[in-house]
Steps between C-alpha positions, in 0.01 A plus 500: 500500500805689621548852382845509655642260245671625191227549247485418130328739255127440478237688303175587664173619356146559616252223445255765390477874518228460760743345745771765462520776757628847442822391670780347296676208671821484303712191535851632513627288212204584280433802286383824655149467365441144620228468760335228702207460732593300808234240580532236774863399456702550815749784492781581738489851641714725717321738735668771710374594847548826688356655817581790731173554688378308804634154581703458184578133550140416582403682181731271302363188669142607432573582136672166440208310650257696282707425189495129576122507544463692172682255275871577540708206624810644668812297421788722613554795729776758488674626812343785697647849464452813707562797275504878506215653298573608143368799306290630794744478789298651784325177598571184706736226388365226276509126516560353155506147362377297202358158426491259209177319439288307253155608386239434235382859523562715195720807555208743527306257716805477726526878512135518602555243775798691639315832493207340682735361766649847548152655531368229733799549727421871529728665249366835380606736226779729608789694358712324239788312666357597838423283802300187437367219713575246229635525147482200265663532157531246218867498400482215249221295349606178333691541178309807400531873470174674579417855388157649567349816645501348850785249501860485385700180550789477566448782748657801336700630799657174618845591379538822698374368833740308727209422733337311212811351340639354824196278574462423130855362490425292812242306299766381257796265513844540352517164321395540137423129486246525784139604473594853589615629162261792507281614220586842637853481360360576157305794637790651695647836409849351466622242248632290791145454632366550849824412674691771314215749550513435875878525504492832315249633751741414781405139573584343834706805600170684553380262770565630848546859391330770294178440688449131418559201726391136507303420813344201671189565712534348846324592821408866466802596296639489148840338544787605272722196551790649301590745778656250741506132590228384738577251777238235574537341844403134543266401783447123498212388722578133442651229717700352210652776283864431417648804676271634770227238535355503849671826599171686537257258666281772649342820379717691746822349362395583144408856591838542671678390182295741291590779740869414453474496121321835500771649723762372256331673205295231326272612215280191457418222749425163339283272716534130423294234678575209264851361463629484143837344581595196290291192591264703720159344561205708393252620762140605434388860444315484830812405696699765319242763589498389864872574516487820295198708592560556874850631425391711204219657701737577789761653270237719334437657842865598549559876458852422380380330182329811369645556153640147474366249249368159603525200270350153531714209377248239386398287204139466617243744365287466815794606716582787265143627510462488876846650561427796274167543675694521829743761370767337282600720206637240259512128421828308462433168322794261464303294247404784267143370509586136425388352833156660521308555175293770666792716608523729198129575490495571873799734486353675197187572704704609803687757286827465692856441375586139422845343521525220243796272572659232286483146635453160341276255683426579864721519810487123544608428141687811385845349562422174316747431223242562228439854628872582506571457129591821317696556182508878566355582840453875448323459167279219624413677826411812298277303265323302772462803725349702217248222444389536863471877460314462173243275670464756780452783253233314304321446832489874556818582695654788301875517458501814712416277800755226421836434671721220368729267697736256323471258791852461636515168688179366349552224241864610470842348564783709642636583155152606384466739793836654419408536134176674596670738744741612229244469221214725612556733201476197271168400657364849441626512142353158421161609635533825302505300177137412573379788720678823577243574771579186698874555452461838673309385811671482842715192561525332839777259602513279809843336547501550878677223696421242233671164471714589200670771708573239769641260241734764359610645837488176702236619747245238598320736738270738313564802725874475424428580136421868555831632361451288188145632479633857499735409215223339297262791564770741385549306179126493438442870559786598270342270243160665516307359799262751657388310810711269717328253731719431804508376859764748619361845421774717651802366310320460170354850520856633527595295194199635312588860586853455371379335180250779441776758541717312249213478252424869540863586423492266202194678360 
């Protein structure tokens, strides 16, 4: 079953008049008077979410959990949007998103489930289009049009609402040969389908203005990553990292380095207690935590870090869980969940942003010849990275908590790293063929002081590669990177500011 495939004409009829409801579920290739009762066959559905009362994000999380428990298997999430209210404007801003899912519930059964979730969460009757704790609307139900006294599908006001159309488009892909050829194209109010309907409404030009922005929840804020590039400072608490291993052997030394990065303007501090350099030996979660937690706890006590974001660089779910419990705001996983099968489920439960990076093998094998074979590195990285994200999403990490990293220096030769630096738009466009939502998420790059820069510039010492790092960061930002992970915060922050100014002029 896949309602997003192109569909051939099929005639439906009721098995008996007793099984027909008052509603008419009209298959869009069938005649207007055709009707069908949906029994136990799985149907794919699209459900919109909105909230502007209370903890809006918590409301979304609670509603999604209730849907899963009630027979809706969530398969895709749109991005998260903060939007100005429509129709009744004197009310707080909304959060809006949408999900795709699979259910055996009939359309009216599904409506009943969603209304019960709204009621159980505390939603009460109010003014039309007024404030609401949670709003759950069926946008599409399988291949059917539904018309009854209590339900109309497709939702009749989709086409006039950017705050509905934007997340709806996120659930699609641009490749007509993929599984994202939407049934909705035939329902759209434009002969060009949903894509043309969205374009006519304003399309991507609406994002970031006119009261609608994509946001990623992190810490106690909703982060609009399109405003400027964020600089992530590297703090390696290892004796064997390729650049600064052993530089911070004590808590005091680590705290001093954090203080320097904060003074230089860092946005995110990435704590790493396990080396992921080529051929690095793996240590246990316990040893990693012994290195990490004393520093993390000390940094959390620093007044200077108020407003800064703390990230834990780990591929162990146990380390991720304990670090978040001690104050880390996000998880940066170089393996994308490949080195610990519990990682995705743990991060889903933690409800923090998750950086999924592309790597083949593990640090000890990633530079083996078999892991360095690419016919088109950008296309293959995009495909493999999307697979990691897809696994994370099916485990319950919504796309609005995902950050992608193409993995510069991991399972890549020098020429591959160069192709990625100049091919970030290609990576996004390849992912967009499958999922527009994932193509829109923040992108992180980490070329800092890596070996390929030394090979090109003839610098064997990692610290001598800072000027080349600035050049590579500049290339990446101008190509669409939103976060740059670096050792030298000061110089790369200057590069980021200049790139942001150039991009603003370009827009």
